[in-house]
């Protein structure tokens, strides 16, 4: 479905981003993965994508909190592949604490990685995408782009910001064959969620089991975690030719969370 396309997925050494990169490669796209982690493990993932799916797979170590590094990543991929067809702004971090105790450095990092990184990547990639009159920009937002939860001030602010950025860029690029959408997962069991369990235990005075049942799955009427593969399936559809009329949408994949 995506043969000959080139996709960059930021924050794809783990979790949802890795599932997206693999799903794009399965559809024949060349992929650029990005994110932190142990060098050997990243190289194994990159090689597995290239070998399993017979596509070009590259790795960029660009730090999504650094605007200049993001612009350099975009320029490098354009130079190497000749085009960027699919840009997924997915890298993200979380921190859970009451706002009075929220570390300023965590606020700054979450706003930089979860929101400003998408601005920098879109700003750098859009001229090339516009010139070719085809592009798919997908931002991984969250159910927290639509509703809030206590103790997640930075994350909720950044994700609501991503929703606004998505709609704005969708309008600016609508006549260029470009769609810009945000996917809003509910809870997906990834390292990002696993890490916030102890922070939520502390912030709310709960046990691990209570956090999982009464905080995380409480939000989701299905009482099940969303899977990274389900989110990736939507990312593939949004990148396809058939999705050309879907733009500016903030689309939940959240087991009914935001229907409440
Ligand atoms: P994850 O921790 O598994 O993956 C996060 C990825 O981002 C990793 O590859 C990590 O290395 C990368 N990353 C972090 N900081 C970076 C930086 N400065 N520069 C480059 N890469 C960086 O988490 P995930 O759950 O897969 O999260 C992916 C996205 O999905 C995030 O935007 C997150 O907010 C969003 N999301 C997750 C859930 C969930 O329940 N897991 C729900 C809604 C939205």
GROMACS .gro file of C-alpha atoms and ligand atoms in nm:
model
  304
    1UNK     CA    1   0.000   0.000   0.000
    2UNK     CA    2   0.290   0.237   0.076
    3UNK     CA    3   0.559   0.105  -0.157
    4UNK     CA    4   0.803   0.377  -0.259
    5UNK     CA    5   0.701   0.608   0.025
    6UNK     CA    6   0.944   0.727   0.291
    7UNK     CA    7   0.826   0.756   0.650
    8UNK     CA    8   0.998   0.914   0.950
    9UNK     CA    9   0.859   0.813   1.288
   10UNK     CA   10   1.007   1.004   1.580
   11UNK     CA   11   1.035   0.819   1.910
   12UNK     CA   12   1.025   0.479   1.741
   13UNK     CA   13   1.284   0.280   1.932
   14UNK     CA   14   1.004   0.160   2.159
   15UNK     CA   15   0.631   0.129   2.211
   16UNK     CA   16   0.379   0.286   1.973
   17UNK     CA   17   0.641   0.444   1.746
   18UNK     CA   18   0.818   0.113   1.689
   19UNK     CA   19   0.487  -0.054   1.605
   20UNK     CA   20   0.415   0.228   1.357
   21UNK     CA   21   0.756   0.202   1.191
   22UNK     CA   22   0.714  -0.174   1.155
   23UNK     CA   23   0.361  -0.131   1.017
   24UNK     CA   24   0.479   0.121   0.755
   25UNK     CA   25   0.764  -0.111   0.653
   26UNK     CA   26   0.521  -0.402   0.628
   27UNK     CA   27   0.329  -0.192   0.373
   28UNK     CA   28   0.647  -0.136   0.174
   29UNK     CA   29   0.757   0.210   0.294
   30UNK     CA   30   1.119   0.292   0.366
   31UNK     CA   31   1.144   0.404   0.728
   32UNK     CA   32   1.359   0.620   0.948
   33UNK     CA   33   1.342   0.530   1.314
   34UNK     CA   34   1.448   0.765   1.591
   35UNK     CA   35   1.475   0.767   1.967
   36UNK     CA   36   1.693   0.675   2.258
   37UNK     CA   37   1.808   0.339   2.383
   38UNK     CA   38   2.093   0.099   2.384
   39UNK     CA   39   2.286   0.113   2.053
   40UNK     CA   40   2.287  -0.265   1.997
   41UNK     CA   41   1.915  -0.298   2.064
   42UNK     CA   42   1.836  -0.011   1.825
   43UNK     CA   43   2.054  -0.165   1.555
   44UNK     CA   44   1.877  -0.499   1.601
   45UNK     CA   45   1.536  -0.333   1.555
   46UNK     CA   46   1.656  -0.140   1.249
   47UNK     CA   47   1.807  -0.450   1.087
   48UNK     CA   48   1.496  -0.656   1.167
   49UNK     CA   49   1.275  -0.400   0.990
   50UNK     CA   50   1.501  -0.395   0.682
   51UNK     CA   51   1.536  -0.775   0.663
   52UNK     CA   52   1.178  -0.874   0.747
   53UNK     CA   53   1.011  -0.630   0.511
   54UNK     CA   54   1.277  -0.576   0.241
   55UNK     CA   55   1.280  -0.197   0.276
   56UNK     CA   56   1.544   0.064   0.354
   57UNK     CA   57   1.554   0.133   0.727
   58UNK     CA   58   1.771   0.404   0.880
   59UNK     CA   59   1.819   0.535   1.233
   60UNK     CA   60   1.844   0.898   1.340
   61UNK     CA   61   1.969   0.973   1.691
   62UNK     CA   62   1.826   1.329   1.681
   63UNK     CA   63   1.715   1.457   2.021
   64UNK     CA   64   1.355   1.576   1.994
   65UNK     CA   65   1.416   1.841   2.259
   66UNK     CA   66   1.664   2.015   2.024
   67UNK     CA   67   1.510   2.213   1.737
   68UNK     CA   68   1.836   2.236   1.541
   69UNK     CA   69   1.887   1.858   1.563
   70UNK     CA   70   1.531   1.804   1.438
   71UNK     CA   71   1.586   2.032   1.138
   72UNK     CA   72   1.913   1.852   1.061
   73UNK     CA   73   1.735   1.514   1.079
   74UNK     CA   74   1.471   1.628   0.829
   75UNK     CA   75   1.736   1.769   0.590
   76UNK     CA   76   1.939   1.450   0.618
   77UNK     CA   77   1.644   1.224   0.537
   78UNK     CA   78   1.545   1.443   0.240
   79UNK     CA   79   1.901   1.428   0.110
   80UNK     CA   80   1.925   1.051   0.151
   81UNK     CA   81   1.580   0.944   0.032
   82UNK     CA   82   1.491   1.240  -0.193
   83UNK     CA   83   1.160   1.296  -0.016
   84UNK     CA   84   0.964   1.264   0.305
   85UNK     CA   85   0.612   1.138   0.237
   86UNK     CA   86   0.501   1.048   0.588
   87UNK     CA   87   0.608   1.234   0.901
   88UNK     CA   88   0.492   1.095   1.233
   89UNK     CA   89   0.561   1.313   1.534
   90UNK     CA   90   0.540   1.053   1.804
   91UNK     CA   91   0.824   1.099   2.055
   92UNK     CA   92   0.691   1.170   2.399
   93UNK     CA   93   0.761   1.157   2.770
   94UNK     CA   94   0.543   1.178   3.077
   95UNK     CA   95   0.576   1.295   3.437
   96UNK     CA   96   0.308   1.276   3.705
   97UNK     CA   97   0.299   1.514   4.004
   98UNK     CA   98   0.074   1.781   4.157
   99UNK     CA   99   0.137   2.115   3.988
  100UNK     CA  100   0.272   2.280   4.305
  101UNK     CA  101   0.547   2.017   4.312
  102UNK     CA  102   0.590   1.979   3.936
  103UNK     CA  103   0.963   2.021   3.857
  104UNK     CA  104   1.017   2.313   3.618
  105UNK     CA  105   1.272   2.110   3.422
  106UNK     CA  106   1.009   1.836   3.365
  107UNK     CA  107   0.757   2.094   3.242
  108UNK     CA  108   1.014   2.234   2.997
  109UNK     CA  109   1.117   1.888   2.873
  110UNK     CA  110   0.760   1.769   2.821
  111UNK     CA  111   0.662   2.084   2.632
  112UNK     CA  112   0.978   2.056   2.418
  113UNK     CA  113   0.952   1.686   2.331
  114UNK     CA  114   0.573   1.640   2.321
  115UNK     CA  115   0.482   1.968   2.150
  116UNK     CA  116   0.765   2.186   2.017
  117UNK     CA  117   0.938   1.890   1.846
  118UNK     CA  118   0.636   1.852   1.616
  119UNK     CA  119   0.651   2.224   1.532
  120UNK     CA  120   1.021   2.200   1.445
  121UNK     CA  121   0.978   1.883   1.234
  122UNK     CA  122   0.674   2.013   1.045
  123UNK     CA  123   0.836   2.352   0.988
  124UNK     CA  124   1.144   2.186   0.838
  125UNK     CA  125   0.963   1.918   0.635
  126UNK     CA  126   0.667   2.111   0.496
  127UNK     CA  127   0.844   2.301   0.214
  128UNK     CA  128   0.962   1.975   0.054
  129UNK     CA  129   0.630   1.802   0.111
  130UNK     CA  130   0.437   2.097  -0.036
  131UNK     CA  131   0.662   2.104  -0.343
  132UNK     CA  132   0.580   1.738  -0.417
  133UNK     CA  133   0.210   1.793  -0.346
  134UNK     CA  134   0.176   1.478  -0.141
  135UNK     CA  135   0.223   1.427   0.228
  136UNK     CA  136   0.086   1.273   0.541
  137UNK     CA  137   0.163   1.431   0.876
  138UNK     CA  138   0.046   1.234   1.178
  139UNK     CA  139   0.090   1.356   1.531
  140UNK     CA  140   0.060   1.111   1.817
  141UNK     CA  141  -0.152   1.306   2.062
  142UNK     CA  142  -0.346   1.126   2.335
  143UNK     CA  143  -0.689   1.103   2.492
  144UNK     CA  144  -0.525   1.378   2.700
  145UNK     CA  145  -0.554   1.604   2.392
  146UNK     CA  146  -0.930   1.599   2.455
  147UNK     CA  147  -0.974   1.553   2.830
  148UNK     CA  148  -0.757   1.607   3.137
  149UNK     CA  149  -0.646   1.398   3.434
  150UNK     CA  150  -0.508   1.543   3.756
  151UNK     CA  151  -0.131   1.554   3.813
  152UNK     CA  152  -0.045   1.560   3.441
  153UNK     CA  153  -0.040   1.936   3.383
  154UNK     CA  154   0.252   1.943   3.138
  155UNK     CA  155   0.143   1.637   2.941
  156UNK     CA  156  -0.219   1.750   2.909
  157UNK     CA  157  -0.111   2.102   2.811
  158UNK     CA  158   0.130   1.968   2.548
  159UNK     CA  159  -0.124   1.723   2.405
  160UNK     CA  160  -0.398   1.987   2.386
  161UNK     CA  161  -0.136   2.201   2.210
  162UNK     CA  162  -0.068   1.924   1.956
  163UNK     CA  163  -0.439   1.920   1.874
  164UNK     CA  164  -0.429   2.291   1.794
  165UNK     CA  165  -0.110   2.257   1.591
  166UNK     CA  166  -0.263   1.968   1.394
  167UNK     CA  167  -0.573   2.166   1.297
  168UNK     CA  168  -0.373   2.477   1.206
  169UNK     CA  169  -0.124   2.298   0.979
  170UNK     CA  170  -0.410   2.099   0.822
  171UNK     CA  171  -0.567   2.429   0.713
  172UNK     CA  172  -0.237   2.574   0.590
  173UNK     CA  173  -0.158   2.269   0.374
  174UNK     CA  174  -0.501   2.148   0.262
  175UNK     CA  175  -0.463   2.246  -0.103
  176UNK     CA  176  -0.125   2.072  -0.140
  177UNK     CA  177  -0.233   1.706  -0.123
  178UNK     CA  178  -0.127   1.699   0.241
  179UNK     CA  179  -0.327   1.572   0.536
  180UNK     CA  180  -0.245   1.648   0.896
  181UNK     CA  181  -0.412   1.447   1.171
  182UNK     CA  182  -0.366   1.357   1.535
  183UNK     CA  183  -0.415   1.008   1.674
  184UNK     CA  184  -0.530   1.001   2.036
  185UNK     CA  185  -0.456   0.667   2.201
  186UNK     CA  186  -0.600   0.573   2.535
  187UNK     CA  187  -0.373   0.372   2.763
  188UNK     CA  188  -0.129   0.147   2.579
  189UNK     CA  189   0.099  -0.069   2.796
  190UNK     CA  190   0.441   0.070   2.697
  191UNK     CA  191   0.745   0.183   2.900
  192UNK     CA  192   0.587   0.533   2.915
  193UNK     CA  193   0.285   0.398   3.103
  194UNK     CA  194   0.478   0.147   3.312
  195UNK     CA  195   0.704   0.427   3.437
  196UNK     CA  196   0.414   0.645   3.551
  197UNK     CA  197   0.268   0.372   3.774
  198UNK     CA  198   0.503   0.443   4.069
  199UNK     CA  199   0.465   0.821   4.017
  200UNK     CA  200   0.085   0.784   4.025
  201UNK     CA  201   0.108   0.559   4.332
  202UNK     CA  202   0.294   0.842   4.508
  203UNK     CA  203   0.072   1.125   4.379
  204UNK     CA  204  -0.254   0.948   4.470
  205UNK     CA  205  -0.146   0.723   4.761
  206UNK     CA  206  -0.250   0.403   4.583
  207UNK     CA  207  -0.106   0.054   4.533
  208UNK     CA  208   0.018  -0.065   4.193
  209UNK     CA  209  -0.294  -0.278   4.141
  210UNK     CA  210  -0.518   0.016   4.233
  211UNK     CA  211  -0.339   0.243   3.984
  212UNK     CA  212  -0.385  -0.008   3.701
  213UNK     CA  213  -0.751  -0.092   3.777
  214UNK     CA  214  -0.883   0.232   3.930
  215UNK     CA  215  -0.684   0.498   3.742
  216UNK     CA  216  -0.563   0.361   3.409
  217UNK     CA  217  -0.831   0.110   3.308
  218UNK     CA  218  -1.098   0.303   3.499
  219UNK     CA  219  -1.080   0.562   3.221
  220UNK     CA  220  -1.151   0.306   2.949
  221UNK     CA  221  -1.500   0.155   2.922
  222UNK     CA  222  -1.352  -0.149   2.744
  223UNK     CA  223  -1.142  -0.217   3.060
  224UNK     CA  224  -0.860  -0.321   2.829
  225UNK     CA  225  -0.538  -0.157   2.725
  226UNK     CA  226  -0.524  -0.036   2.365
  227UNK     CA  227  -0.245  -0.213   2.174
  228UNK     CA  228   0.037  -0.040   1.989
  229UNK     CA  229  -0.053  -0.245   1.680
  230UNK     CA  230  -0.407  -0.105   1.681
  231UNK     CA  231  -0.269   0.249   1.690
  232UNK     CA  232  -0.024   0.160   1.412
  233UNK     CA  233  -0.308   0.024   1.199
  234UNK     CA  234  -0.477   0.364   1.207
  235UNK     CA  235  -0.146   0.536   1.125
  236UNK     CA  236  -0.116   0.316   0.815
  237UNK     CA  237  -0.468   0.396   0.702
  238UNK     CA  238  -0.417   0.772   0.754
  239UNK     CA  239  -0.102   0.750   0.539
  240UNK     CA  240  -0.283   0.576   0.253
  241UNK     CA  241  -0.427   0.735  -0.059
  242UNK     CA  242  -0.781   0.645   0.054
  243UNK     CA  243  -0.746   0.877   0.356
  244UNK     CA  244  -0.685   1.190   0.146
  245UNK     CA  245  -1.007   1.361   0.263
  246UNK     CA  246  -0.938   1.307   0.634
  247UNK     CA  247  -0.751   1.612   0.759
  248UNK     CA  248  -0.747   1.826   1.070
  249UNK     CA  249  -0.896   1.544   1.275
  250UNK     CA  250  -0.820   1.462   1.637
  251UNK     CA  251  -0.902   1.093   1.634
  252UNK     CA  252  -0.937   0.885   1.952
  253UNK     CA  253  -0.835   0.517   1.971
  254UNK     CA  254  -0.924   0.496   2.336
  255UNK     CA  255  -1.169   0.217   2.410
  256UNK     CA  256  -1.448   0.471   2.459
  257UNK     CA  257  -1.265   0.689   2.715
  258UNK     CA  258  -1.351   1.026   2.560
  259UNK     CA  259  -1.710   0.925   2.479
  260UNK     CA  260  -1.793   0.968   2.849
  261LIG     P1  261   0.766   0.481   2.490
  261LIG     O1  262   0.833   0.530   2.613
  261LIG     O2  263   0.755   0.334   2.463
  261LIG     O3  264   0.831   0.548   2.360
  261LIG     C1  265   0.872   0.681   2.357
  261LIG     C2  266   0.973   0.698   2.247
  261LIG     O4  267   1.013   0.835   2.244
  261LIG     C3  268   1.099   0.613   2.268
  261LIG     O5  269   1.146   0.567   2.143
  261LIG     C4  270   1.197   0.716   2.326
  261LIG     O6  271   1.333   0.683   2.305
  261LIG     C5  272   1.155   0.838   2.247
  261LIG     N1  273   1.202   0.963   2.305
  261LIG     C6  274   1.183   1.011   2.431
  261LIG     N2  275   1.247   1.129   2.445
  261LIG     C7  276   1.307   1.155   2.325
  261LIG     C8  277   1.387   1.260   2.277
  261LIG     N3  278   1.423   1.365   2.354
  261LIG     N4  279   1.432   1.252   2.150
  261LIG     C9  280   1.401   1.147   2.070
  261LIG     N5  281   1.325   1.045   2.112
  261LIG    C10  282   1.279   1.051   2.237
  261LIG     O7  283   0.622   0.548   2.494
  261LIG     P2  284   0.489   0.530   2.406
  261LIG     O8  285   0.382   0.499   2.502
  261LIG     O9  286   0.512   0.442   2.290
  261LIG    O10  287   0.468   0.681   2.360
  261LIG    C11  288   0.473   0.723   2.225
  261LIG    C12  289   0.379   0.839   2.207
  261LIG    O11  290   0.245   0.795   2.234
  261LIG    C13  291   0.404   0.957   2.301
  261LIG    O12  292   0.385   1.078   2.232
  261LIG    C14  293   0.297   0.940   2.407
  261LIG    O13  294   0.263   1.060   2.468
  261LIG    C15  295   0.184   0.887   2.322
  261LIG     N6  296   0.079   0.819   2.396
  261LIG    C16  297   0.106   0.707   2.469
  261LIG    C17  298   0.003   0.646   2.538
  261LIG    C18  299   0.024   0.522   2.620
  261LIG    O14  300  -0.069   0.485   2.693
  261LIG     N7  301   0.135   0.455   2.610
  261LIG    C19  302  -0.126   0.700   2.533
  261LIG    C20  303  -0.149   0.814   2.458
  261LIG    C21  304  -0.045   0.873   2.390
   0.00000   0.00000   0.00000
